[in-house]
């Protein structure tokens, strides 16, 4: 009986300490949702920098700060290169063809380590010798990035290539060479420039997005 009484006296202070200790533990524990949200925001900021500060500004030397050494472009037909060199080579090819390339991110959605970007690309072709400067082209696209450790690890790009070809004057011809219907034969009128694009620039559209250029 005496031992039982002593046990009860020891339990009382322990019970009194339990609620404050539990409250302290909950207060110090990080909120999982908030931490995840912060991580997603950081990923979106990185992708936006990639599109605007690096690609649009042509500062390809900054790719080493944003793209992982093991970076891979998962887009079908992309070159087998890895790392910043893969993105740098693709972008350099674009700049050999176009006088000016602008990327305009229009929506960024992050979930886990993935960031989906919807963007518009304005590309001004280089003029031919003695010819007038051609109007800019507009390319709409979507890219899915995987971000880890503060670097872009992978990208998968899907561009509106049909819209781009129609702006260049191409027409759609059905199999067999039959004459295309009037709606398909008429060149698609260039869309109006995306938000944030320079006013003087006409319909835009251009090279591939954050991955590689595909012609």
Coordinates of N, CA and C in Angstrom, one line a residue:
X1 N 0.8 -1.2 0.0 CA 0.0 0.0 0.0 C 0.9 1.3 0.0
X2 N 1.9 1.2 0.8 CA 2.8 2.4 0.9 C 3.5 2.6 -0.5
X3 N 3.9 1.5 -1.2 CA 4.5 1.7 -2.5 C 3.5 2.3 -3.5
X4 N 2.3 1.8 -3.4 CA 1.2 2.3 -4.3 C 1.0 3.8 -4.1
X5 N 1.0 4.2 -2.9 CA 0.8 5.6 -2.6 C 2.0 6.5 -3.1
X6 N 3.2 6.0 -3.0 CA 4.3 6.7 -3.6 C 4.3 6.8 -5.1
X7 N 3.8 5.7 -5.7 CA 3.7 5.7 -7.2 C 2.7 6.8 -7.6
X8 N 1.6 6.9 -6.9 CA 0.5 7.9 -7.2 C 1.1 9.3 -7.1
X9 N 1.9 9.5 -6.0 CA 2.4 10.8 -5.8 C 3.4 11.2 -6.9
X10 N 4.1 10.2 -7.5 CA 5.1 10.5 -8.5 C 4.4 10.8 -9.9
X11 N 3.2 10.1 -10.0 CA 2.5 10.3 -11.3 C 1.9 11.7 -11.4
X12 N 1.5 12.3 -10.2 CA 0.8 13.6 -10.3 C 1.6 14.6 -11.0
X13 N 2.9 14.8 -10.6 CA 3.7 15.9 -11.3 C 4.0 15.6 -12.7
X14 N 4.1 14.3 -13.1 CA 4.3 13.9 -14.5 C 3.1 14.2 -15.3
X15 N 1.9 14.0 -14.7 CA 0.6 14.3 -15.5 C 0.5 15.8 -15.6
X16 N 1.0 16.5 -14.6 CA 0.9 18.0 -14.7 C 1.8 18.6 -15.8
X17 N 2.9 17.9 -16.0 CA 3.9 18.3 -17.0 C 3.5 18.0 -18.4
X18 N 2.7 16.9 -18.6 CA 2.4 16.4 -19.9 C 1.8 17.5 -20.9
X19 N 0.7 18.2 -20.5 CA 0.1 19.2 -21.4 C 1.0 20.3 -21.8
X20 N 1.8 20.9 -20.9 CA 2.7 21.9 -21.3 C 3.8 21.4 -22.3
X21 N 4.3 20.2 -22.0 CA 5.3 19.6 -22.9 C 4.8 19.3 -24.3
X22 N 3.5 18.8 -24.4 CA 2.9 18.5 -25.6 C 2.7 19.8 -26.4
X23 N 2.2 20.9 -25.7 CA 2.0 22.1 -26.4 C 3.3 22.7 -26.9
X24 N 4.4 22.6 -26.2 CA 5.7 23.1 -26.6 C 6.2 22.3 -27.8
X25 N 6.0 21.0 -27.8 CA 6.4 20.2 -29.0 C 5.7 20.6 -30.2
X26 N 4.4 20.8 -30.1 CA 3.5 21.2 -31.3 C 4.0 22.6 -31.8
X27 N 4.3 23.5 -30.8 CA 4.7 24.8 -31.3 C 6.0 24.8 -32.0
X28 N 6.9 23.9 -31.6 CA 8.2 23.9 -32.2 C 8.3 23.1 -33.5
X29 N 7.3 22.2 -33.7 CA 7.3 21.4 -34.9 C 6.9 22.2 -36.1
X30 N 7.7 22.0 -37.2 CA 7.4 22.8 -38.4 C 6.0 22.4 -39.0
X31 N 5.3 23.4 -39.6 CA 4.1 23.1 -40.2 C 4.4 22.5 -41.6
X32 N 4.0 21.2 -41.9 CA 4.3 20.6 -43.1 C 3.8 21.3 -44.3
X33 N 2.5 21.8 -44.3 CA 2.0 22.5 -45.4 C 2.7 23.7 -45.7
X34 N 3.1 24.5 -44.7 CA 3.8 25.8 -44.9 C 5.1 25.5 -45.5
X35 N 5.9 24.5 -45.0 CA 7.2 24.2 -45.6 C 7.1 23.8 -47.0
X36 N 6.1 22.9 -47.3 CA 5.9 22.5 -48.7 C 5.6 23.7 -49.6
X37 N 4.7 24.6 -49.1 CA 4.4 25.8 -49.9 C 5.6 26.6 -50.2
X38 N 6.4 26.8 -49.2 CA 7.6 27.6 -49.4 C 8.5 27.0 -50.5
X39 N 8.6 25.6 -50.4 CA 9.5 24.9 -51.4 C 8.9 25.1 -52.8
X40 N 7.6 25.0 -52.9 CA 7.0 25.2 -54.3 C 7.3 26.6 -54.8
X41 N 7.2 27.6 -53.9 CA 7.4 28.9 -54.4 C 8.8 29.1 -54.8
X42 N 9.8 28.6 -54.1 CA 11.2 28.7 -54.5 C 11.4 28.0 -55.9
X43 N 10.7 26.9 -56.1 CA 10.9 26.2 -57.4 C 10.3 27.1 -58.6
X44 N 9.2 27.7 -58.3 CA 8.6 28.6 -59.3 C 9.5 29.8 -59.6
X45 N 10.1 30.4 -58.6 CA 11.0 31.5 -58.7 C 12.2 31.1 -59.6
X46 N 12.7 29.9 -59.4 CA 13.8 29.4 -60.2 C 13.5 29.2 -61.6
X47 N 12.3 28.6 -61.9 CA 11.9 28.4 -63.3 C 11.6 29.8 -64.0
X48 N 11.0 30.7 -63.3 CA 10.8 32.1 -63.8 C 12.2 32.7 -64.2
X49 N 13.2 32.6 -63.3 CA 14.5 33.1 -63.6 C 15.1 32.5 -64.8
X50 N 14.9 31.2 -64.9 CA 15.4 30.4 -66.1 C 14.9 31.0 -67.4
X51 N 13.5 31.3 -67.4 CA 12.9 31.8 -68.6 C 13.2 33.2 -68.9
X52 N 13.3 34.0 -67.9 CA 13.4 35.5 -68.1 C 14.8 36.0 -68.0
X53 N 15.5 35.7 -66.9 CA 16.8 36.2 -66.6 C 17.9 35.5 -67.5
X54 N 17.7 34.2 -67.9 CA 18.7 33.5 -68.6 C 18.3 33.4 -70.1
X55 N 17.2 32.8 -70.4 CA 16.8 32.6 -71.8 C 16.5 33.8 -72.5
X56 N 15.5 34.6 -71.9 CA 15.1 35.8 -72.6 C 16.2 36.9 -72.7
X57 N 17.0 36.9 -71.6 CA 18.1 37.9 -71.6 C 19.3 37.4 -72.4
X58 N 19.3 36.2 -72.8 CA 20.5 35.7 -73.5 C 21.7 35.5 -72.7
X59 N 21.5 35.4 -71.3 CA 22.7 35.3 -70.5 C 22.9 33.8 -70.2
X60 N 23.4 33.1 -71.2 CA 23.5 31.7 -71.2 C 24.6 31.2 -70.2
X61 N 25.5 32.1 -69.8 CA 26.6 31.8 -68.9 C 26.0 31.5 -67.5
X62 N 24.7 32.0 -67.2 CA 24.1 31.8 -65.9 C 23.4 30.4 -65.8
X63 N 23.4 29.7 -66.9 CA 22.8 28.3 -66.9 C 23.4 27.5 -65.8
X64 N 24.7 27.6 -65.6 CA 25.4 26.8 -64.6 C 24.9 27.1 -63.2
X65 N 24.3 28.2 -62.9 CA 23.7 28.6 -61.6 C 22.3 28.0 -61.4
X66 N 21.6 27.6 -62.5 CA 20.2 27.2 -62.5 C 20.0 25.8 -62.9
X67 N 20.8 25.3 -63.8 CA 20.6 23.9 -64.4 C 21.6 23.0 -63.7
X68 N 21.1 21.8 -63.3 CA 22.0 20.8 -62.7 C 23.0 20.2 -63.7
X69 N 24.1 19.7 -63.2 CA 25.1 19.0 -64.0 C 24.5 17.8 -64.7
X70 N 23.5 17.2 -64.1 CA 22.9 16.0 -64.7 C 21.6 16.3 -65.4
X71 N 21.3 17.6 -65.7 CA 20.1 18.0 -66.4 C 19.9 17.2 -67.6
X72 N 18.6 16.8 -67.9 CA 18.3 16.1 -69.1 C 17.0 16.7 -69.7
X73 N 16.9 16.8 -71.0 CA 15.7 17.3 -71.7 C 15.0 16.0 -72.1
X74 N 13.8 15.8 -71.6 CA 13.0 14.6 -71.9 C 12.1 14.8 -73.1
X75 N 12.2 15.9 -73.7 CA 11.3 16.2 -74.9 C 11.7 15.2 -76.0
X76 N 10.7 14.5 -76.7 CA 11.1 13.6 -77.8 C 11.9 14.4 -78.8
X77 N 13.0 13.7 -79.3 CA 13.9 14.3 -80.3 C 14.9 15.2 -79.8
X78 N 15.0 15.5 -78.4 CA 16.0 16.3 -77.9 C 17.4 15.7 -78.0
X79 N 18.4 16.5 -78.1 CA 19.8 15.9 -78.1 C 20.1 15.2 -76.9
X80 N 21.1 14.3 -77.0 CA 21.4 13.4 -75.8 C 22.4 14.1 -74.8
X81 N 22.7 15.3 -75.0 CA 23.6 16.0 -74.1 C 23.0 16.1 -72.7
X82 N 23.9 16.2 -71.7 CA 23.4 16.4 -70.3 C 24.0 17.7 -69.8
X83 N 23.3 18.2 -68.7 CA 23.8 19.3 -68.0 C 23.6 20.7 -68.7
X84 N 24.2 21.7 -68.2 CA 24.0 23.1 -68.8 C 24.3 23.1 -70.3
X85 N 25.3 22.3 -70.7 CA 25.7 22.3 -72.1 C 24.5 22.0 -73.0
X86 N 23.6 21.1 -72.6 CA 22.4 20.7 -73.4 C 21.5 22.0 -73.6
X87 N 21.2 22.7 -72.6 CA 20.4 23.9 -72.8 C 21.1 25.0 -73.5
X88 N 22.4 25.1 -73.2 CA 23.2 26.2 -73.9 C 23.3 25.9 -75.4
X89 N 23.5 24.7 -75.8 CA 23.6 24.4 -77.2 C 22.3 24.7 -78.0
X90 N 21.2 24.3 -77.4 CA 19.9 24.5 -78.0 C 19.6 26.0 -78.1
X91 N 19.9 26.7 -77.1 CA 19.6 28.1 -77.1 C 20.5 28.9 -78.1
X92 N 21.8 28.4 -78.2 CA 22.7 29.1 -79.1 C 22.2 28.9 -80.6
X93 N 21.7 27.7 -80.9 CA 21.1 27.5 -82.2 C 20.0 28.4 -82.5
X94 N 19.2 28.7 -81.5 CA 18.0 29.6 -81.7 C 18.6 31.0 -82.0
X95 N 19.6 31.4 -81.3 CA 20.1 32.7 -81.5 C 20.9 32.9 -82.8
X96 N 21.3 31.8 -83.4 CA 21.8 31.8 -84.8 C 20.8 32.1 -85.8
X97 N 19.5 31.7 -85.5 CA 18.4 31.9 -86.5 C 17.6 33.1 -86.2
X98 N 17.5 33.6 -85.0 CA 16.7 34.7 -84.6 C 17.5 35.9 -84.1
X99 N 17.0 37.0 -84.5 CA 17.6 38.3 -84.0 C 17.4 38.5 -82.6
X100 N 16.2 38.2 -82.1 CA 15.7 38.5 -80.8 C 14.8 37.4 -80.3
X101 N 15.0 36.9 -79.1 CA 14.1 35.9 -78.5 C 13.6 36.4 -77.2
X102 N 12.3 36.3 -77.0 CA 11.8 36.8 -75.7 C 10.8 35.7 -75.1
X103 N 11.0 35.4 -73.9 CA 10.2 34.4 -73.2 C 9.2 35.1 -72.2
X104 N 8.0 34.9 -72.3 CA 7.0 35.5 -71.4 C 6.2 34.5 -70.6
X105 N 6.7 34.2 -69.4 CA 5.9 33.2 -68.5 C 4.5 33.7 -68.2
X106 N 3.5 33.0 -68.6 CA 2.1 33.4 -68.3 C 1.4 32.7 -67.2
X107 N 1.9 31.6 -66.8 CA 1.4 30.8 -65.7 C 2.4 29.8 -65.2
X108 N 2.5 29.8 -63.9 CA 3.4 28.8 -63.2 C 2.7 28.1 -62.1
X109 N 2.7 26.7 -62.2 CA 2.0 25.9 -61.2 C 3.0 24.9 -60.7
X110 N 3.1 24.9 -59.3 CA 4.1 23.9 -58.7 C 3.3 22.9 -57.8
X111 N 3.8 21.7 -57.9 CA 3.3 20.6 -57.0 C 4.5 19.7 -56.7
X112 N 4.8 19.6 -55.5 CA 6.0 18.7 -55.1 C 7.2 19.3 -55.7
X113 N 8.0 18.5 -56.5 CA 9.2 19.0 -57.1 C 9.0 19.3 -58.6
X114 N 7.7 19.4 -59.0 CA 7.4 19.7 -60.4 C 6.9 21.1 -60.5
X115 N 7.3 21.8 -61.6 CA 6.7 23.1 -62.0 C 6.3 23.1 -63.4
X116 N 5.0 23.4 -63.6 CA 4.5 23.5 -65.0 C 4.4 24.9 -65.4
X117 N 5.0 25.2 -66.6 CA 5.0 26.6 -67.0 C 4.3 26.7 -68.4
X118 N 3.4 27.7 -68.4 CA 2.8 28.1 -69.7 C 3.4 29.4 -70.1
X119 N 3.9 29.5 -71.4 CA 4.6 30.7 -71.7 C 4.3 31.0 -73.2
X120 N 4.7 32.2 -73.6 CA 4.7 32.6 -75.0 C 6.1 33.0 -75.3
X121 N 6.5 32.7 -76.5 CA 7.9 33.1 -77.0 C 7.7 34.0 -78.2
X122 N 8.4 35.2 -78.2 CA 8.4 36.1 -79.3 C 9.8 35.9 -79.9
X123 N 9.8 35.6 -81.2 CA 11.1 35.5 -81.9 C 11.1 36.3 -83.1
X124 N 12.1 37.2 -83.3 CA 12.2 38.0 -84.5 C 13.3 37.4 -85.4
X125 N 12.9 36.9 -86.5 CA 13.9 36.3 -87.5 C 14.9 37.3 -87.9
X126 N 16.1 36.8 -88.3 CA 17.1 37.7 -88.8 C 16.7 38.1 -90.3
X127 N 16.8 39.4 -90.6 CA 16.5 39.8 -92.0 C 17.4 39.3 -93.0
X128 N 16.9 39.1 -94.2 CA 17.8 38.7 -95.3 C 18.6 39.9 -95.8
X129 N 19.6 39.6 -96.5 CA 20.5 40.7 -96.9 C 19.7 41.8 -97.7
X130 N 19.7 43.0 -97.3 CA 19.0 44.1 -98.0 C 17.5 44.0 -97.8
X131 N 17.0 43.0 -97.1 CA 15.5 42.9 -97.0 C 15.0 43.6 -95.7
X132 N 13.7 43.9 -95.7 CA 13.1 44.5 -94.5 C 13.1 43.6 -93.3
X133 N 13.1 44.1 -92.1 CA 13.1 43.2 -91.0 C 11.8 42.4 -90.9
X134 N 11.8 41.1 -90.8 CA 10.5 40.4 -90.8 C 9.8 40.5 -89.5
X135 N 8.5 40.3 -89.5 CA 7.7 40.5 -88.3 C 8.1 39.3 -87.3
X136 N 7.9 39.6 -86.0 CA 8.2 38.5 -85.0 C 7.2 37.4 -85.2
X137 N 7.6 36.3 -84.7 CA 6.7 35.1 -84.7 C 6.3 34.8 -83.2
X138 N 5.1 34.2 -83.1 CA 4.6 33.9 -81.7 C 4.5 32.4 -81.5
X139 N 5.1 31.9 -80.5 CA 5.0 30.4 -80.2 C 4.5 30.3 -78.8
X140 N 3.4 29.5 -78.7 CA 2.8 29.2 -77.3 C 3.3 27.8 -76.9
X141 N 3.6 27.7 -75.7 CA 4.1 26.4 -75.3 C 3.9 26.1 -73.8
X142 N 4.1 24.9 -73.4 CA 4.0 24.4 -72.0 C 5.2 23.5 -71.7
X143 N 5.8 23.7 -70.6 CA 7.0 22.9 -70.2 C 6.8 22.4 -68.8
X144 N 7.2 21.2 -68.5 CA 7.1 20.6 -67.2 C 8.6 20.4 -66.7
X145 N 8.9 21.1 -65.6 CA 10.2 21.0 -65.0 C 10.2 20.2 -63.8
X146 N 11.3 19.5 -63.5 CA 11.6 18.9 -62.2 C 12.7 19.6 -61.5
X147 N 12.5 20.1 -60.3 CA 13.5 20.9 -59.6 C 13.9 20.2 -58.3
X148 N 15.2 20.1 -58.1 CA 15.7 19.5 -56.9 C 17.0 20.1 -56.5
X149 N 17.2 20.3 -55.2 CA 18.4 20.9 -54.7 C 18.7 22.2 -55.3
X150 N 17.7 23.0 -55.6 CA 17.9 24.4 -56.1 C 18.4 24.4 -57.5
X151 N 18.2 23.3 -58.3 CA 18.6 23.3 -59.7 C 17.5 22.6 -60.5
X152 N 17.4 23.0 -61.8 CA 16.5 22.3 -62.7 C 17.1 21.0 -63.1
X153 N 16.4 19.9 -62.9 CA 17.0 18.6 -63.2 C 16.5 18.0 -64.5
X154 N 15.2 18.3 -64.8 CA 14.7 17.8 -66.1 C 13.7 18.7 -66.6
X155 N 13.4 18.6 -67.9 CA 12.3 19.4 -68.6 C 11.7 18.6 -69.7
X156 N 10.4 18.7 -69.8 CA 9.6 18.1 -70.9 C 8.8 19.3 -71.6
X157 N 9.1 19.5 -72.9 CA 8.5 20.6 -73.6 C 7.5 20.2 -74.6
X158 N 6.4 21.0 -74.7 CA 5.3 20.8 -75.7 C 5.0 22.1 -76.3
X159 N 5.3 22.3 -77.6 CA 5.1 23.6 -78.2 C 4.0 23.5 -79.3
X160 N 3.4 24.6 -79.6 CA 2.4 24.7 -80.7 C 3.1 24.9 -82.0
X161 N 3.7 23.8 -82.5 CA 4.5 23.8 -83.8 C 3.6 24.1 -85.0
X162 N 2.3 23.7 -84.9 CA 1.4 23.9 -86.1 C 1.1 25.4 -86.2
X163 N 0.9 26.0 -85.1 CA 0.6 27.5 -85.1 C 1.8 28.2 -85.6
X164 N 3.0 27.8 -85.3 CA 4.2 28.4 -85.8 C 4.4 28.3 -87.3
X165 N 4.2 27.0 -87.8 CA 4.3 26.8 -89.2 C 3.3 27.6 -90.0
X166 N 2.1 27.8 -89.5 CA 1.1 28.5 -90.2 C 1.5 30.0 -90.3
X167 N 2.1 30.5 -89.3 CA 2.6 31.9 -89.3 C 3.7 32.0 -90.4
X168 N 4.4 31.0 -90.6 CA 5.5 31.0 -91.6 C 4.9 30.8 -93.1
X169 N 3.6 30.6 -93.2 CA 3.0 30.4 -94.5 C 2.7 29.0 -94.9
X170 N 3.0 28.0 -94.1 CA 2.8 26.6 -94.5 C 1.3 26.3 -94.4
X171 N 0.8 25.3 -95.2 CA -0.6 24.9 -95.1 C -0.6 23.4 -94.7
X172 N -1.7 23.0 -94.2 CA -1.9 21.6 -93.9 C -2.5 20.8 -95.1
X173 N -1.9 19.8 -95.5 CA -2.3 19.0 -96.6 C -2.6 17.6 -96.1
X174 N -3.9 17.1 -96.3 CA -4.2 15.8 -95.8 C -3.5 14.7 -96.5
X175 N -3.4 13.5 -96.0 CA -2.8 12.3 -96.6 C -3.3 12.1 -98.0
X176 N -2.5 11.8 -99.0 CA -3.0 11.6 -100.4 C -2.8 12.8 -101.2
X177 N -2.5 14.0 -100.6 CA -2.2 15.2 -101.4 C -3.5 15.9 -101.9
X178 N -4.7 15.5 -101.4 CA -5.9 16.2 -101.7 C -5.8 17.6 -101.3
X179 N -6.6 18.5 -102.0 CA -6.6 19.9 -101.6 C -7.2 20.1 -100.2
X180 N -6.5 20.8 -99.4 CA -7.0 21.0 -98.0 C -8.2 21.9 -98.0
X181 N -9.1 21.7 -97.1 CA -10.3 22.5 -97.0 C -9.9 24.0 -96.8
X182 N -10.7 24.9 -97.2 CA -10.4 26.3 -97.1 C -9.9 26.7 -95.7
X183 N -10.5 26.2 -94.7 CA -10.1 26.6 -93.3 C -8.7 26.2 -93.0
X184 N -8.3 25.0 -93.5 CA -6.9 24.6 -93.3 C -5.9 25.2 -94.2
X185 N -6.3 25.6 -95.4 CA -5.4 26.2 -96.3 C -5.0 27.6 -96.0
X186 N -5.9 28.3 -95.4 CA -5.6 29.7 -95.0 C -4.6 29.8 -93.9
X187 N -3.6 30.6 -94.1 CA -2.6 30.7 -93.1 C -3.2 31.3 -91.8
X188 N -2.8 30.7 -90.7 CA -3.3 31.2 -89.4 C -2.8 32.6 -89.1
X189 N -3.6 33.5 -88.8 CA -3.2 34.9 -88.5 C -2.4 34.9 -87.2
X190 N -1.3 35.6 -87.2 CA -0.5 35.6 -86.0 C -1.4 36.2 -84.8
X191 N -1.2 35.6 -83.7 CA -1.9 36.1 -82.5 C -1.3 37.4 -82.0
X192 N -2.1 38.1 -81.2 CA -1.6 39.4 -80.7 C -0.5 39.1 -79.7
X193 N 0.5 40.0 -79.5 CA 1.6 39.8 -78.6 C 1.1 39.5 -77.2
X194 N 1.9 38.6 -76.5 CA 1.5 38.3 -75.1 C 1.7 39.4 -74.2
X195 N 1.1 39.4 -73.0 CA 1.2 40.5 -72.1 C 2.7 40.7 -71.8
X196 N 3.1 41.9 -71.7 CA 4.5 42.2 -71.3 C 5.4 42.3 -72.5
X197 N 4.9 42.0 -73.7 CA 5.7 42.1 -74.9 C 5.8 43.5 -75.4
X198 N 6.9 43.9 -76.0 CA 7.0 45.3 -76.5 C 5.9 45.6 -77.5
X199 N 5.3 46.8 -77.3 CA 4.2 47.2 -78.1 C 4.5 47.2 -79.6
X200 N 5.7 47.7 -80.0 CA 5.9 47.8 -81.5 C 6.0 46.4 -82.1
X201 N 6.1 45.4 -81.3 CA 6.3 44.1 -81.9 C 5.0 43.5 -82.3
X202 N 4.9 43.0 -83.6 CA 3.7 42.4 -84.1 C 3.5 41.1 -83.6
X203 N 2.7 40.3 -84.2 CA 2.4 38.9 -83.8 C 3.7 38.2 -83.4
X204 N 3.7 37.6 -82.3 CA 4.9 36.9 -81.9 C 4.8 35.4 -82.1
X205 N 5.9 34.7 -82.0 CA 5.9 33.3 -82.0 C 7.3 32.9 -82.2
X206 N 7.8 31.9 -81.7 CA 9.2 31.7 -82.0 C 9.7 30.3 -81.6
X207 N 10.9 30.3 -81.2 CA 11.7 29.1 -81.0 C 11.1 28.4 -79.8
X208 N 11.7 27.3 -79.6 CA 11.3 26.4 -78.5 C 11.6 27.1 -77.2
X209 N 10.9 26.5 -76.2 CA 11.0 27.1 -74.9 C 12.2 26.6 -74.1
X210 N 12.0 26.5 -72.8 CA 13.1 26.2 -72.0 C 13.8 25.0 -72.2
X211 N 13.7 24.3 -73.3 CA 14.4 23.1 -73.5 C 15.3 23.3 -74.7
X212 N 14.8 22.9 -75.8 CA 15.6 22.9 -77.0 C 14.7 23.4 -78.1
X213 N 15.4 23.8 -79.2 CA 14.6 24.3 -80.4 C 14.3 23.1 -81.3
X214 N 13.1 23.1 -81.7 CA 12.7 22.1 -82.6 C 12.1 22.7 -83.9
X215 N 12.6 22.3 -85.0 CA 12.2 22.9 -86.3 C 11.4 21.8 -87.1

